[in-house]
Amino acid sequence: MAKAGRATVPRLAEMPLEDGDSARWRGQQVNGEVSGTLQDGKTEDRPCRGTAVPNDGRTEVMAEGREPEPELGDEDVIPRRSPPQAGQREEALMAELSELVQKVVRSSSWWERHGVDISILACSILLLPAGFLCLRSAQAIPFLVGVLTLGVVHHTLTVKGSHLASHNALTESKSWGKVWAIFFIELCSAFTVEQGTYNHVKIHHGYTNIIGMGDSSTWKVPFLNRYVYMFVAPLAVPIITPLVALDLLRNVEWKAAVRTLCCMFLGLYCHYWLLLHVSGFRSPWAALLCMLLIRSLLAHPYIHVNIFQHIGLPMFAPDRKPKRIQLMSLGVLNLPRNPLLDWSFGHSLISCHVEHHLFPSLSDNMCLKIKPVVSQYLKQKKLPYNEDTYTSRLQLFLQRYEELMVHAPPITELVGIQ
């Protein structure tokens, strides 16, 4: 990756960060997008990895990636306005917000914490027979209903199910969490649990919008033009996913690699076998083409959602990043609720992405339940709470594709946060 330059944009008015404190904001906010520089002094935090959420039989809310206090060396410059106090204040804000969320979680039933999302996944599995049987019809409408049903079910299991399983948000048992992760990530999604969980939970969540680490650069394909990337390339996701998984197997133990290969083959072959023997496809190529169509039905919003919610927002250097509550409020964006995407992808990936990054161990339904608490708290403390529409983000990426998806992102420097 080319070395990123720093953003230089017009200076706007002062933006208060907390009650009674302010810092000078240099930047812009367009359609929910924030980019720019806060200028007042200097702070420095060391990068740290996201920590796994402990589970001892009860649901516990915690934010990943809690950071130790940085050690100052001789080369460090001590700011004028006592940055350690600023860091402590931000940690206090995170602790206060965590306590508010804990109260909501403690007052919630098992059905709210896990049952709603498990029921959605169970309903999706129960719809599989109807979908395969609809494909037997020679008439267009029943056939299309079968394709739509199986496409939605596939993405519900592979996106919503895999995402919840990677965060162990489906159950409070670590053992069952591992089982569900293998089922949803390897069997349904044809990917590897170890690498999928590491890249998403440890890297993306631990280093959200940190240049060269969790900056969503894996989603960039610079040699593709904007229209090919946004509207054609997503159709190849079902083919690219298992190929990437096979390449990542070099980084796991041989036992895990063998297990992953067996699960991937079983999942893909079962889908193919059902199309031949239940749906009645006579040609193997026709079955494979239908299989590709089903698995790429919602690939476009899948790619779009993954880039809309982080790319174009502030990016930080590993040694110049804010504390977690400000990092997530600046670098994460919520999209509006959408019935289809809420069902298939889950609230934590659509309208509650900010809440999910702050409290990743919570299920989709719980992220939706704590949304009013989180949004009100961040706005009360004068922290950003980024929201934008799907259409607006799509227009933004088409207009600024070269800047956002081809060139290295500019670094946002936060200094003297009070």
PDB file of N, CA, C and O in Angstrom, residues 363-414:
ATOM      1  N   SER A 363     -26.042  -9.687  20.479  1.00  0.00           N
ATOM      2  CA  SER A 363     -26.738 -10.182  19.300  1.00  0.00           C
ATOM      3  C   SER A 363     -27.350  -9.025  18.517  1.00  0.00           C
ATOM      4  O   SER A 363     -27.388  -7.881  18.988  1.00  0.00           O
ATOM      5  N   ASP A 364     -27.850  -9.333  17.325  1.00  0.00           N
ATOM      6  CA  ASP A 364     -28.474  -8.306  16.497  1.00  0.00           C
ATOM      7  C   ASP A 364     -29.643  -7.642  17.205  1.00  0.00           C
ATOM      8  O   ASP A 364     -29.787  -6.408  17.187  1.00  0.00           O
ATOM      9  N   ASN A 365     -30.494  -8.447  17.824  1.00  0.00           N
ATOM     10  CA  ASN A 365     -31.676  -7.899  18.487  1.00  0.00           C
ATOM     11  C   ASN A 365     -31.295  -7.003  19.662  1.00  0.00           C
ATOM     12  O   ASN A 365     -31.923  -5.961  19.893  1.00  0.00           O
ATOM     13  N   MET A 366     -30.243  -7.373  20.397  1.00  0.00           N
ATOM     14  CA  MET A 366     -29.808  -6.545  21.521  1.00  0.00           C
ATOM     15  C   MET A 366     -29.157  -5.250  21.035  1.00  0.00           C
ATOM     16  O   MET A 366     -29.303  -4.204  21.673  1.00  0.00           O
ATOM     17  N   CYS A 367     -28.451  -5.306  19.910  1.00  0.00           N
ATOM     18  CA  CYS A 367     -27.895  -4.068  19.336  1.00  0.00           C
ATOM     19  C   CYS A 367     -29.019  -3.103  18.993  1.00  0.00           C
ATOM     20  O   CYS A 367     -28.896  -1.894  19.209  1.00  0.00           O
ATOM     21  N   LEU A 368     -30.117  -3.650  18.465  1.00  0.00           N
ATOM     22  CA  LEU A 368     -31.267  -2.802  18.154  1.00  0.00           C
ATOM     23  C   LEU A 368     -31.883  -2.229  19.430  1.00  0.00           C
ATOM     24  O   LEU A 368     -32.317  -1.070  19.449  1.00  0.00           O
ATOM     25  N   LYS A 369     -31.881  -3.011  20.499  1.00  0.00           N
ATOM     26  CA  LYS A 369     -32.493  -2.564  21.749  1.00  0.00           C
ATOM     27  C   LYS A 369     -31.671  -1.477  22.436  1.00  0.00           C
ATOM     28  O   LYS A 369     -32.231  -0.567  23.052  1.00  0.00           O
ATOM     29  N   ILE A 370     -30.349  -1.554  22.329  1.00  0.00           N
ATOM     30  CA  ILE A 370     -29.511  -0.550  22.993  1.00  0.00           C
ATOM     31  C   ILE A 370     -29.270   0.671  22.105  1.00  0.00           C
ATOM     32  O   ILE A 370     -28.662   1.643  22.571  1.00  0.00           O
ATOM     33  N   LYS A 371     -29.712   0.635  20.876  1.00  0.00           N
ATOM     34  CA  LYS A 371     -29.472   1.738  19.940  1.00  0.00           C
ATOM     35  C   LYS A 371     -29.914   3.095  20.491  1.00  0.00           C
ATOM     36  O   LYS A 371     -29.147   4.067  20.417  1.00  0.00           O
ATOM     37  N   PRO A 372     -31.124   3.233  21.064  1.00  0.00           N
ATOM     38  CA  PRO A 372     -31.508   4.551  21.605  1.00  0.00           C
ATOM     39  C   PRO A 372     -30.583   5.034  22.717  1.00  0.00           C
ATOM     40  O   PRO A 372     -30.290   6.230  22.816  1.00  0.00           O
ATOM     41  N   VAL A 373     -30.111   4.089  23.541  1.00  0.00           N
ATOM     42  CA  VAL A 373     -29.219   4.457  24.644  1.00  0.00           C
ATOM     43  C   VAL A 373     -27.888   4.968  24.100  1.00  0.00           C
ATOM     44  O   VAL A 373     -27.381   6.016  24.524  1.00  0.00           O
ATOM     45  N   VAL A 374     -27.306   4.240  23.149  1.00  0.00           N
ATOM     46  CA  VAL A 374     -26.001   4.602  22.606  1.00  0.00           C
ATOM     47  C   VAL A 374     -26.073   5.908  21.825  1.00  0.00           C
ATOM     48  O   VAL A 374     -25.237   6.808  22.005  1.00  0.00           O
ATOM     49  N   SER A 375     -27.065   6.031  20.948  1.00  0.00           N
ATOM     50  CA  SER A 375     -27.162   7.239  20.127  1.00  0.00           C
ATOM     51  C   SER A 375     -27.399   8.477  20.986  1.00  0.00           C
ATOM     52  O   SER A 375     -26.782   9.524  20.764  1.00  0.00           O
ATOM     53  N   GLN A 376     -28.260   8.361  21.983  1.00  0.00           N
ATOM     54  CA  GLN A 376     -28.526   9.503  22.859  1.00  0.00           C
ATOM     55  C   GLN A 376     -27.279   9.881  23.652  1.00  0.00           C
ATOM     56  O   GLN A 376     -26.967  11.064  23.818  1.00  0.00           O
ATOM     57  N   TYR A 377     -26.541   8.875  24.124  1.00  0.00           N
ATOM     58  CA  TYR A 377     -25.352   9.151  24.936  1.00  0.00           C
ATOM     59  C   TYR A 377     -24.271   9.846  24.098  1.00  0.00           C
ATOM     60  O   TYR A 377     -23.679  10.838  24.544  1.00  0.00           O
ATOM     61  N   LEU A 378     -23.989   9.321  22.900  1.00  0.00           N
ATOM     62  CA  LEU A 378     -22.948   9.915  22.064  1.00  0.00           C
ATOM     63  C   LEU A 378     -23.305  11.342  21.672  1.00  0.00           C
ATOM     64  O   LEU A 378     -22.452  12.237  21.679  1.00  0.00           O
ATOM     65  N   LYS A 379     -24.566  11.567  21.328  1.00  0.00           N
ATOM     66  CA  LYS A 379     -24.981  12.919  20.960  1.00  0.00           C
ATOM     67  C   LYS A 379     -24.934  13.862  22.161  1.00  0.00           C
ATOM     68  O   LYS A 379     -24.571  15.031  22.032  1.00  0.00           O
ATOM     69  N   GLN A 380     -25.271  13.342  23.330  1.00  0.00           N
ATOM     70  CA  GLN A 380     -25.229  14.153  24.545  1.00  0.00           C
ATOM     71  C   GLN A 380     -23.799  14.585  24.867  1.00  0.00           C
ATOM     72  O   GLN A 380     -23.564  15.712  25.314  1.00  0.00           O
ATOM     73  N   LYS A 381     -22.840  13.685  24.616  1.00  0.00           N
ATOM     74  CA  LYS A 381     -21.430  13.985  24.892  1.00  0.00           C
ATOM     75  C   LYS A 381     -20.747  14.665  23.706  1.00  0.00           C
ATOM     76  O   LYS A 381     -19.529  14.810  23.706  1.00  0.00           O
ATOM     77  N   LYS A 382     -21.529  15.061  22.718  1.00  0.00           N
ATOM     78  CA  LYS A 382     -21.014  15.767  21.537  1.00  0.00           C
ATOM     79  C   LYS A 382     -20.010  14.934  20.752  1.00  0.00           C
ATOM     80  O   LYS A 382     -19.070  15.472  20.149  1.00  0.00           O
ATOM     81  N   LEU A 383     -20.202  13.623  20.749  1.00  0.00           N
ATOM     82  CA  LEU A 383     -19.396  12.728  19.921  1.00  0.00           C
ATOM     83  C   LEU A 383     -20.161  12.425  18.639  1.00  0.00           C
ATOM     84  O   LEU A 383     -21.391  12.402  18.636  1.00  0.00           O
ATOM     85  N   PRO A 384     -19.464  12.173  17.535  1.00  0.00           N
ATOM     86  CA  PRO A 384     -20.167  11.891  16.278  1.00  0.00           C
ATOM     87  C   PRO A 384     -21.007  10.620  16.385  1.00  0.00           C
ATOM     88  O   PRO A 384     -20.625   9.655  17.053  1.00  0.00           O
ATOM     89  N   TYR A 385     -22.148  10.622  15.728  1.00  0.00           N
ATOM     90  CA  TYR A 385     -22.974   9.424  15.562  1.00  0.00           C
ATOM     91  C   TYR A 385     -23.382   9.404  14.088  1.00  0.00           C
ATOM     92  O   TYR A 385     -24.369   9.975  13.699  1.00  0.00           O
ATOM     93  N   ASN A 386     -22.556   8.731  13.272  1.00  0.00           N
ATOM     94  CA  ASN A 386     -22.693   8.812  11.819  1.00  0.00           C
ATOM     95  C   ASN A 386     -23.836   7.954  11.303  1.00  0.00           C
ATOM     96  O   ASN A 386     -23.906   6.755  11.589  1.00  0.00           O
ATOM     97  N   GLU A 387     -24.711   8.557  10.522  1.00  0.00           N
ATOM     98  CA  GLU A 387     -25.811   7.863   9.868  1.00  0.00           C
ATOM     99  C   GLU A 387     -25.946   8.412   8.454  1.00  0.00           C
ATOM    100  O   GLU A 387     -25.744   9.599   8.214  1.00  0.00           O
ATOM    101  N   ASP A 388     -26.310   7.547   7.520  1.00  0.00           N
ATOM    102  CA  ASP A 388     -26.513   7.988   6.148  1.00  0.00           C
ATOM    103  C   ASP A 388     -27.369   6.947   5.437  1.00  0.00           C
ATOM    104  O   ASP A 388     -27.490   5.806   5.887  1.00  0.00           O
ATOM    105  N   THR A 389     -27.946   7.330   4.305  1.00  0.00           N
ATOM    106  CA  THR A 389     -28.797   6.419   3.560  1.00  0.00           C
ATOM    107  C   THR A 389     -27.969   5.578   2.595  1.00  0.00           C
ATOM    108  O   THR A 389     -26.859   5.955   2.198  1.00  0.00           O
ATOM    109  N   TYR A 390     -28.519   4.443   2.195  1.00  0.00           N
ATOM    110  CA  TYR A 390     -27.849   3.553   1.247  1.00  0.00           C
ATOM    111  C   TYR A 390     -27.639   4.270  -0.083  1.00  0.00           C
ATOM    112  O   TYR A 390     -26.553   4.206  -0.671  1.00  0.00           O
ATOM    113  N   THR A 391     -28.664   4.962  -0.552  1.00  0.00           N
ATOM    114  CA  THR A 391     -28.572   5.667  -1.829  1.00  0.00           C
ATOM    115  C   THR A 391     -27.514   6.760  -1.795  1.00  0.00           C
ATOM    116  O   THR A 391     -26.737   6.931  -2.745  1.00  0.00           O
ATOM    117  N   SER A 392     -27.464   7.494  -0.709  1.00  0.00           N
ATOM    118  CA  SER A 392     -26.484   8.565  -0.577  1.00  0.00           C
ATOM    119  C   SER A 392     -25.066   8.027  -0.589  1.00  0.00           C
ATOM    120  O   SER A 392     -24.177   8.590  -1.244  1.00  0.00           O
ATOM    121  N   ARG A 393     -24.834   6.932   0.112  1.00  0.00           N
ATOM    122  CA  ARG A 393     -23.487   6.338   0.134  1.00  0.00           C
ATOM    123  C   ARG A 393     -23.110   5.793  -1.230  1.00  0.00           C
ATOM    124  O   ARG A 393     -21.957   5.905  -1.662  1.00  0.00           O
ATOM    125  N   LEU A 394     -24.082   5.193  -1.920  1.00  0.00           N
ATOM    126  CA  LEU A 394     -23.806   4.670  -3.266  1.00  0.00           C
ATOM    127  C   LEU A 394     -23.394   5.795  -4.204  1.00  0.00           C
ATOM    128  O   LEU A 394     -22.413   5.667  -4.956  1.00  0.00           O
ATOM    129  N   GLN A 395     -24.099   6.909  -4.155  1.00  0.00           N
ATOM    130  CA  GLN A 395     -23.744   8.061  -4.985  1.00  0.00           C
ATOM    131  C   GLN A 395     -22.366   8.599  -4.616  1.00  0.00           C
ATOM    132  O   GLN A 395     -21.571   8.959  -5.494  1.00  0.00           O
ATOM    133  N   LEU A 396     -22.071   8.649  -3.322  1.00  0.00           N
ATOM    134  CA  LEU A 396     -20.772   9.141  -2.868  1.00  0.00           C
ATOM    135  C   LEU A 396     -19.635   8.279  -3.403  1.00  0.00           C
ATOM    136  O   LEU A 396     -18.616   8.795  -3.881  1.00  0.00           O
ATOM    137  N   PHE A 397     -19.789   6.953  -3.350  1.00  0.00           N
ATOM    138  CA  PHE A 397     -18.726   6.059  -3.803  1.00  0.00           C
ATOM    139  C   PHE A 397     -18.571   6.090  -5.315  1.00  0.00           C
ATOM    140  O   PHE A 397     -17.457   5.946  -5.829  1.00  0.00           O
ATOM    141  N   LEU A 398     -19.665   6.272  -6.035  1.00  0.00           N
ATOM    142  CA  LEU A 398     -19.554   6.391  -7.486  1.00  0.00           C
ATOM    143  C   LEU A 398     -18.860   7.691  -7.871  1.00  0.00           C
ATOM    144  O   LEU A 398     -18.076   7.727  -8.826  1.00  0.00           O
ATOM    145  N   GLN A 399     -19.120   8.761  -7.138  1.00  0.00           N
ATOM    146  CA  GLN A 399     -18.510  10.048  -7.433  1.00  0.00           C
ATOM    147  C   GLN A 399     -17.047  10.118  -7.022  1.00  0.00           C
ATOM    148  O   GLN A 399     -16.218  10.713  -7.705  1.00  0.00           O
ATOM    149  N   ARG A 400     -16.707   9.480  -5.891  1.00  0.00           N
ATOM    150  CA  ARG A 400     -15.356   9.593  -5.339  1.00  0.00           C
ATOM    151  C   ARG A 400     -14.643   8.247  -5.284  1.00  0.00           C
ATOM    152  O   ARG A 400     -13.833   7.988  -4.397  1.00  0.00           O
ATOM    153  N   TYR A 401     -14.936   7.382  -6.247  1.00  0.00           N
ATOM    154  CA  TYR A 401     -14.394   6.023  -6.247  1.00  0.00           C
ATOM    155  C   TYR A 401     -12.871   6.021  -6.256  1.00  0.00           C
ATOM    156  O   TYR A 401     -12.231   5.274  -5.507  1.00  0.00           O
ATOM    157  N   GLU A 402     -12.273   6.826  -7.110  1.00  0.00           N
ATOM    158  CA  GLU A 402     -10.809   6.858  -7.197  1.00  0.00           C
ATOM    159  C   GLU A 402     -10.190   7.249  -5.859  1.00  0.00           C
ATOM    160  O   GLU A 402      -9.214   6.658  -5.409  1.00  0.00           O
ATOM    161  N   GLU A 403     -10.766   8.254  -5.231  1.00  0.00           N
ATOM    162  CA  GLU A 403     -10.231   8.737  -3.957  1.00  0.00           C
ATOM    163  C   GLU A 403     -10.406   7.717  -2.843  1.00  0.00           C
ATOM    164  O   GLU A 403      -9.481   7.485  -2.045  1.00  0.00           O
ATOM    165  N   LEU A 404     -11.583   7.078  -2.786  1.00  0.00           N
ATOM    166  CA  LEU A 404     -11.902   6.205  -1.656  1.00  0.00           C
ATOM    167  C   LEU A 404     -11.434   4.766  -1.838  1.00  0.00           C
ATOM    168  O   LEU A 404     -11.065   4.106  -0.863  1.00  0.00           O
ATOM    169  N   MET A 405     -11.444   4.267  -3.078  1.00  0.00           N
ATOM    170  CA  MET A 405     -11.208   2.838  -3.303  1.00  0.00           C
ATOM    171  C   MET A 405      -9.932   2.527  -4.081  1.00  0.00           C
ATOM    172  O   MET A 405      -9.579   1.353  -4.218  1.00  0.00           O
ATOM    173  N   VAL A 406      -9.261   3.530  -4.595  1.00  0.00           N
ATOM    174  CA  VAL A 406      -8.036   3.286  -5.358  1.00  0.00           C
ATOM    175  C   VAL A 406      -6.822   3.861  -4.642  1.00  0.00           C
ATOM    176  O   VAL A 406      -5.840   3.160  -4.394  1.00  0.00           O
ATOM    177  N   HIS A 407      -6.878   5.143  -4.304  1.00  0.00           N
ATOM    178  CA  HIS A 407      -5.746   5.776  -3.642  1.00  0.00           C
ATOM    179  C   HIS A 407      -5.715   5.426  -2.157  1.00  0.00           C
ATOM    180  O   HIS A 407      -6.719   5.041  -1.566  1.00  0.00           O
ATOM    181  N   ALA A 408      -4.542   5.576  -1.555  1.00  0.00           N
ATOM    182  CA  ALA A 408      -4.409   5.349  -0.120  1.00  0.00           C
ATOM    183  C   ALA A 408      -5.224   6.385   0.635  1.00  0.00           C
ATOM    184  O   ALA A 408      -5.233   7.561   0.265  1.00  0.00           O
ATOM    185  N   PRO A 409      -5.913   5.986   1.684  1.00  0.00           N
ATOM    186  CA  PRO A 409      -6.753   6.957   2.410  1.00  0.00           C
ATOM    187  C   PRO A 409      -5.913   7.949   3.194  1.00  0.00           C
ATOM    188  O   PRO A 409      -4.813   7.632   3.652  1.00  0.00           O
ATOM    189  N   PRO A 410      -6.385   9.171   3.331  1.00  0.00           N
ATOM    190  CA  PRO A 410      -5.665  10.164   4.138  1.00  0.00           C
ATOM    191  C   PRO A 410      -5.758   9.820   5.616  1.00  0.00           C
ATOM    192  O   PRO A 410      -6.716   9.206   6.073  1.00  0.00           O
ATOM    193  N   ILE A 411      -4.746  10.211   6.364  1.00  0.00           N
ATOM    194  CA  ILE A 411      -4.726   9.954   7.815  1.00  0.00           C
ATOM    195  C   ILE A 411      -5.356  11.128   8.536  1.00  0.00           C
ATOM    196  O   ILE A 411      -5.024  12.273   8.295  1.00  0.00           O
ATOM    197  N   THR A 412      -6.268  10.812   9.425  1.00  0.00           N
ATOM    198  CA  THR A 412      -6.857  11.847  10.290  1.00  0.00           C
ATOM    199  C   THR A 412      -6.053  11.877  11.566  1.00  0.00           C
ATOM    200  O   THR A 412      -5.883  10.859  12.243  1.00  0.00           O
ATOM    201  N   GLU A 413      -5.527  13.037  11.910  1.00  0.00           N
ATOM    202  CA  GLU A 413      -4.697  13.161  13.106  1.00  0.00           C
ATOM    203  C   GLU A 413      -5.495  13.812  14.225  1.00  0.00           C
ATOM    204  O   GLU A 413      -6.050  14.893  14.068  1.00  0.00           O
ATOM    205  N   LEU A 414      -5.585  13.091  15.341  1.00  0.00           N
ATOM    206  CA  LEU A 414      -6.279  13.622  16.519  1.00  0.00           C
ATOM    207  C   LEU A 414      -5.240  14.001  17.569  1.00  0.00           C
ATOM    208  O   LEU A 414      -4.437  13.186  17.971  1.00  0.00           O
TER     209      LEU A 414
END
